[in-house]
Tab-separated table of C-alpha atoms in Angstrom:
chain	number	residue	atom	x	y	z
A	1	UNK	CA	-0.756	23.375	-22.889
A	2	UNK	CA	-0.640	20.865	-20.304
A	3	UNK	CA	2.345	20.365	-17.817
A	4	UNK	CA	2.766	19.046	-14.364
A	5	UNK	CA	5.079	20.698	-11.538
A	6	UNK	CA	6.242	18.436	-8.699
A	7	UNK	CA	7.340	20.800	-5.932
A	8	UNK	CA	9.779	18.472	-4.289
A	9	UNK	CA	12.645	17.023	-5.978
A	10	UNK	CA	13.437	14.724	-2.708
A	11	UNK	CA	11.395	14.209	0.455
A	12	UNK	CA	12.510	12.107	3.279
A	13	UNK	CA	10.713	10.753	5.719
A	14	UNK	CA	10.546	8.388	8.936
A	15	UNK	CA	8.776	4.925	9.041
A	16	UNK	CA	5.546	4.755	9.830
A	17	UNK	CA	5.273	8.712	9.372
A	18	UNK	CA	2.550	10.250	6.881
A	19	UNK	CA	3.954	10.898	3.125
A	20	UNK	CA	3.054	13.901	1.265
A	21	UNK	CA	4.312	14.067	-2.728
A	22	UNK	CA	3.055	17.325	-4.068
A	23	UNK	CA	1.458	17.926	-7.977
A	24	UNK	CA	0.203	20.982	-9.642
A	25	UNK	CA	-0.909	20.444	-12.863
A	26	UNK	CA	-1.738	23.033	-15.583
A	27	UNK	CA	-4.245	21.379	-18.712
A	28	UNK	CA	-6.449	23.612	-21.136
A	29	UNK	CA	-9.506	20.609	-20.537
A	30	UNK	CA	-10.239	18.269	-17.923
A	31	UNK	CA	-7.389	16.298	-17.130
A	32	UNK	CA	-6.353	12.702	-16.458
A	33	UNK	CA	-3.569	12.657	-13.805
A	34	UNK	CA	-1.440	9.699	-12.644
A	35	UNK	CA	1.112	9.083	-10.370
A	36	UNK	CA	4.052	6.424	-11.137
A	37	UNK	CA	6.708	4.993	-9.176
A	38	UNK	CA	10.108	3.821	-9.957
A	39	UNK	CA	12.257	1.407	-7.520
A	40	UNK	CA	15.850	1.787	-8.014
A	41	UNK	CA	16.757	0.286	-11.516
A	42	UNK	CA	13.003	-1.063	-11.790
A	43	UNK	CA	10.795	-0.187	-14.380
A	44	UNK	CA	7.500	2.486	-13.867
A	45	UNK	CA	4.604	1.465	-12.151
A	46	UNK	CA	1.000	2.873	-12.201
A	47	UNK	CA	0.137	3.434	-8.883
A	48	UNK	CA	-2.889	5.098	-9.479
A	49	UNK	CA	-4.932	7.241	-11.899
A	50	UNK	CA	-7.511	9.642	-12.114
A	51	UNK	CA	-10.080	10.171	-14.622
A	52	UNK	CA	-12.952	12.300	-13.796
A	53	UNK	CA	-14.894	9.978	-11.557
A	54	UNK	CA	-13.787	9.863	-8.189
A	55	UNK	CA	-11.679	12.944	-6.951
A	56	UNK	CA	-10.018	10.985	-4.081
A	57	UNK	CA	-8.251	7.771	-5.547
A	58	UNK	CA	-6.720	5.111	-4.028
A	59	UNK	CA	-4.221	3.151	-5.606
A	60	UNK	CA	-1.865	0.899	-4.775
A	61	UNK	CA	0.335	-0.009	-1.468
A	62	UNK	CA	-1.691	1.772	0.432
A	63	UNK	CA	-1.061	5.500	-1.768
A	64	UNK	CA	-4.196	8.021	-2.515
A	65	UNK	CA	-4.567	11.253	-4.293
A	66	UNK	CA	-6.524	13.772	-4.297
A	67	UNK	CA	-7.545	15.673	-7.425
A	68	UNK	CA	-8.532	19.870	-6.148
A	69	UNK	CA	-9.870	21.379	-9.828
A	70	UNK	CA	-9.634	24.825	-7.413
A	71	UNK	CA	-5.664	24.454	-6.625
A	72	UNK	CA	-4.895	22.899	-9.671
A	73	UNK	CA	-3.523	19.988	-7.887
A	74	UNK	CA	-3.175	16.239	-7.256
A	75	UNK	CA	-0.752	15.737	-4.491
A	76	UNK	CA	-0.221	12.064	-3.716
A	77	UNK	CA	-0.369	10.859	0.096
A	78	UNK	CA	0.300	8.000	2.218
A	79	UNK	CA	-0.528	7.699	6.446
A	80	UNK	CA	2.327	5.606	7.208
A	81	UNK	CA	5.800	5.168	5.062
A	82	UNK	CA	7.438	1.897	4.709
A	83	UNK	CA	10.714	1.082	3.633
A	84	UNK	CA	9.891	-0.157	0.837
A	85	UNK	CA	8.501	2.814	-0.484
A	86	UNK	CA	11.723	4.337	-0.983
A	87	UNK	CA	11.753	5.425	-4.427
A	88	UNK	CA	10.728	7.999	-7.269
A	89	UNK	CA	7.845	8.971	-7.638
A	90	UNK	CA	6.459	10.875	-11.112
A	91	UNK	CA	2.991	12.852	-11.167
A	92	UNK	CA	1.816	12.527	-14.736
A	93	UNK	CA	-0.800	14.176	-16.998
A	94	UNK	CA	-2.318	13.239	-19.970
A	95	UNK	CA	-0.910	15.363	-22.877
A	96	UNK	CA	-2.423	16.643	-25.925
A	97	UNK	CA	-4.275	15.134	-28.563
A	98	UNK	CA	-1.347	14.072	-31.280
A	99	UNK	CA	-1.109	12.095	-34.463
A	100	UNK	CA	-4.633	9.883	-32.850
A	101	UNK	CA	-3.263	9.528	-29.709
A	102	UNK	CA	-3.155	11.266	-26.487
A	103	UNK	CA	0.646	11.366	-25.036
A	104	UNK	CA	1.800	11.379	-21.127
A	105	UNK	CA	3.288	14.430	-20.156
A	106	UNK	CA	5.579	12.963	-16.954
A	107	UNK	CA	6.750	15.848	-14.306
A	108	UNK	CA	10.556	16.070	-12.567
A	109	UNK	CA	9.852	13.180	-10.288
A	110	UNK	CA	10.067	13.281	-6.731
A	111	UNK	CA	13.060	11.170	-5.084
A	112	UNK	CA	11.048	9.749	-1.526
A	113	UNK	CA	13.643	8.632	1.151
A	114	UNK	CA	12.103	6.694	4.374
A	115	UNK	CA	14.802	6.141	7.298
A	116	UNK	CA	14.255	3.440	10.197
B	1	UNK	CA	4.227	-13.783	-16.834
B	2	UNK	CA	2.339	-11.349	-18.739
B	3	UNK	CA	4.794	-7.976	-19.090
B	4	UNK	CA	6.835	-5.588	-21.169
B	5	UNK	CA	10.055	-6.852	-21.904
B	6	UNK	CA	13.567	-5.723	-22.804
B	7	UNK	CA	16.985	-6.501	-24.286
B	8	UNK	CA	19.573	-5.970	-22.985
B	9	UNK	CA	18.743	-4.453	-19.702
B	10	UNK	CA	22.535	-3.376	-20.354
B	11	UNK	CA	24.700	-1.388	-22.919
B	12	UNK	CA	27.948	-0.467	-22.702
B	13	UNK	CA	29.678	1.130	-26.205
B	14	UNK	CA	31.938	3.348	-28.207
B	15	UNK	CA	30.601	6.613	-29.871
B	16	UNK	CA	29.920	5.930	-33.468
B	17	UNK	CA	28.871	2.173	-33.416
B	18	UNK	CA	25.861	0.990	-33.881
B	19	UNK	CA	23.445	-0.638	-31.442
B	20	UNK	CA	19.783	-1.902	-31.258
B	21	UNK	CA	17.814	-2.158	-28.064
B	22	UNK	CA	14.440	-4.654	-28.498
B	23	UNK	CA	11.180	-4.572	-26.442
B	24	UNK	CA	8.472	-6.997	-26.244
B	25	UNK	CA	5.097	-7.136	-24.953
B	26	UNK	CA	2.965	-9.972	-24.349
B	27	UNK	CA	-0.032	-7.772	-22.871
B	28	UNK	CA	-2.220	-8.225	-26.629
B	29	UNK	CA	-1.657	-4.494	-26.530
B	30	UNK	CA	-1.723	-2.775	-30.078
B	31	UNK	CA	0.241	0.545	-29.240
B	32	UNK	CA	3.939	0.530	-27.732
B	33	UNK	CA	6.185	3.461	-27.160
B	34	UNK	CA	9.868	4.342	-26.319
B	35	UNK	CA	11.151	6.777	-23.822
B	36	UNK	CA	14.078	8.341	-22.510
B	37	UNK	CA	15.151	8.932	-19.524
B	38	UNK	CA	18.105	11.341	-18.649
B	39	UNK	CA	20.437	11.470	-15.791
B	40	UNK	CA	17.967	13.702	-13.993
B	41	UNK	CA	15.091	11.409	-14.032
B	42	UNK	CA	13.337	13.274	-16.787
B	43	UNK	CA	11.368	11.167	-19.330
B	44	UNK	CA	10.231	11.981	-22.435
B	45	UNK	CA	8.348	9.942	-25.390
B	46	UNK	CA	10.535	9.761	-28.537
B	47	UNK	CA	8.069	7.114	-30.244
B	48	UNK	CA	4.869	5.601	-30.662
B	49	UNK	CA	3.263	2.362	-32.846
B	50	UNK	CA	0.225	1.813	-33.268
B	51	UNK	CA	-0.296	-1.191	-35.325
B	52	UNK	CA	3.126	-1.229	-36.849
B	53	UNK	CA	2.609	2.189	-37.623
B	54	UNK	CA	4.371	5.094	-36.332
B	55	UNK	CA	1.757	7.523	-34.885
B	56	UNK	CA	4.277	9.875	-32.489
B	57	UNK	CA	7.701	11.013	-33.803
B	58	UNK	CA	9.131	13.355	-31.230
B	59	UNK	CA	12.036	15.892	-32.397
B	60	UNK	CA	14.829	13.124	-32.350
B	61	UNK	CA	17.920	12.362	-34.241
B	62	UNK	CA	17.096	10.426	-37.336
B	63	UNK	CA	19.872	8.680	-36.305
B	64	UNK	CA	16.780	6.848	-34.158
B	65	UNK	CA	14.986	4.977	-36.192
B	66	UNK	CA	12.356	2.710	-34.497
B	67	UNK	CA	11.196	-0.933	-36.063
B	68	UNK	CA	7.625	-2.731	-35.317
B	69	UNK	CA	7.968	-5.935	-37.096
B	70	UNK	CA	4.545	-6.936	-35.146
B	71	UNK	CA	2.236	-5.421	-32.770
B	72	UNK	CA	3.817	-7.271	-30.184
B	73	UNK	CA	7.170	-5.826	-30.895
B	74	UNK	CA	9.246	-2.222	-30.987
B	75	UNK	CA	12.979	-1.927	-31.249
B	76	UNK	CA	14.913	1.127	-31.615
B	77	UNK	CA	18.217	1.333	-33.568
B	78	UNK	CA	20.435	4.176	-32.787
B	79	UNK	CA	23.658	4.804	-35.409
B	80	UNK	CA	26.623	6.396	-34.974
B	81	UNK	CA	26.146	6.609	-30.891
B	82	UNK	CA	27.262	9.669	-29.308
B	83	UNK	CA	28.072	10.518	-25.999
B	84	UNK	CA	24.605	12.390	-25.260
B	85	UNK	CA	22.519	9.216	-25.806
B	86	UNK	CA	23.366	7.877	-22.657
B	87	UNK	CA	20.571	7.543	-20.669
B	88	UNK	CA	17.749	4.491	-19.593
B	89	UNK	CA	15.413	4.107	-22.297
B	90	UNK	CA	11.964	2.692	-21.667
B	91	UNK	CA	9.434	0.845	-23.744
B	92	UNK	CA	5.919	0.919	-22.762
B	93	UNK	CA	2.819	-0.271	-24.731
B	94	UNK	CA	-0.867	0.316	-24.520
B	95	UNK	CA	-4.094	-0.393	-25.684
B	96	UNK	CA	-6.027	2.044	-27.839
B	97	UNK	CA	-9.416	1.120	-26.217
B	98	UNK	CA	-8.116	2.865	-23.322
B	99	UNK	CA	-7.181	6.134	-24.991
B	100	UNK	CA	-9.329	7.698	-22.557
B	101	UNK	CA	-6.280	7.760	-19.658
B	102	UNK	CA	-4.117	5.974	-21.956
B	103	UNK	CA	-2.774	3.484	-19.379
B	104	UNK	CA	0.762	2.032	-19.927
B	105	UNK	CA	2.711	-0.476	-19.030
B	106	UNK	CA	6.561	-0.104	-18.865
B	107	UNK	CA	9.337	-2.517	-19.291
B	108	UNK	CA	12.073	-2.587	-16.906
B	109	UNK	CA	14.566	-0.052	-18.962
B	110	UNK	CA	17.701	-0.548	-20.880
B	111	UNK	CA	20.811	1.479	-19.589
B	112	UNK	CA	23.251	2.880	-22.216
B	113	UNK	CA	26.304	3.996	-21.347
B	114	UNK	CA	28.461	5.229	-24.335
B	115	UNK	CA	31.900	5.950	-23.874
């Protein structure tokens, strides 16, 4: 079965200090792993995906990930924190095969705080 | 703008009405979804059309019941509201070309608050 684990359920940080959101995933085939964001009472955003190609990806606003097949993980990273990047943050997977379609499997979410 | 839209972004009711929440996308995608999303942040899929059809039915209330008059469009009735379906609920859609990551794109949530 496929499931994701997000270690942290809030991480705070300074501005302008590295970020560090961490995903294990668990997935019976090769996986496709994303990580989403969510500004307070804002929709999700795809901030970037992985899909076999690349294992370090760089998405959006400055955010990478890398995908480890050896620790199972896909732990999202960022050198410098902004303010704006204050927000939640959800390491997905992409679930099993149902009804013709494959579903999104979303973990816990990780709440980021940045302070001046 | 090209997007995922919802109505309202609001909802504040009494247990046992009656309410509808609509989404709308404008992407030309052909698959749309609706979520949930609890006071912990959790999410879950409840439903997905493909095509006007339903192709995902998570274990939810029939008491749900989700409407695609058109590919571009998914709303979700819920009767006889209870206090447990408070939460945001999403819409999302997709295109089935991309089933390979399955890429979606989410509306901007509808908040229910039932009293």
């Amino acid at each position: 079965a496929q499931s994701v684990t997000q270690l942290d359920s809030h991480v705070s940080v300074s501005e302008g200090t590295p970020v560090l959101l961490r995903c294990n995933y668990s997935s019976s085939y090769s996986p496709s792993l994303f990580w989403y964001v969510q500004h307070p009472n804002k929709g999700l955003q795809l901030l970037l995906k992985y899909t076999s190609a690349a294992t370090l990806v760089k998405g959006i606003n400055g955010f990478e990930a890398e995908f480890k097949k050896s620790e199972t993980s896909f732990h999202l990273t960022k050198p410098s924190a902004h303010m704006s990047d204050a927000a939640e943050y959800f390491c997905v997977v992409r679930g099993p095969f149902s009804g013709g379609y494959n579903k999104l499997i979303f973990g816990a979410g990780t709440r980021l705080a940045v302070h001046p | 703008d090209t997007a995922v839209s919802q109505t309202p972004k609001y909802l504040v009711t009494q247990m046992g009405n009656d309410k509808s929440i609509k989404c709308e996308q404008n992407l030309g995608h052909d698959t749309m979804y609706w979520y949930k999303q609890d006071s912990k942040k959790f999410l879950k899929i409840m439903f997905s059309y493909n095509n006007k059809e339903l192709i995902i039915n998570e274990t939810v209330p029939n008491r749900f019941s989700p409407k695609s008059p058109d590919k571009a469009h998914l709303n979700l009735h819920i009767n006889s509201l209870e206090l447990g379906d408070s939460a945001v609920y999403f819409c999302a859609s997709s295109h089935v070309r991309d089933r390979s990551y399955n890429e979606q794109f989410f509306g901007p949530g509808t908040r229910l608050t039932v009293l």
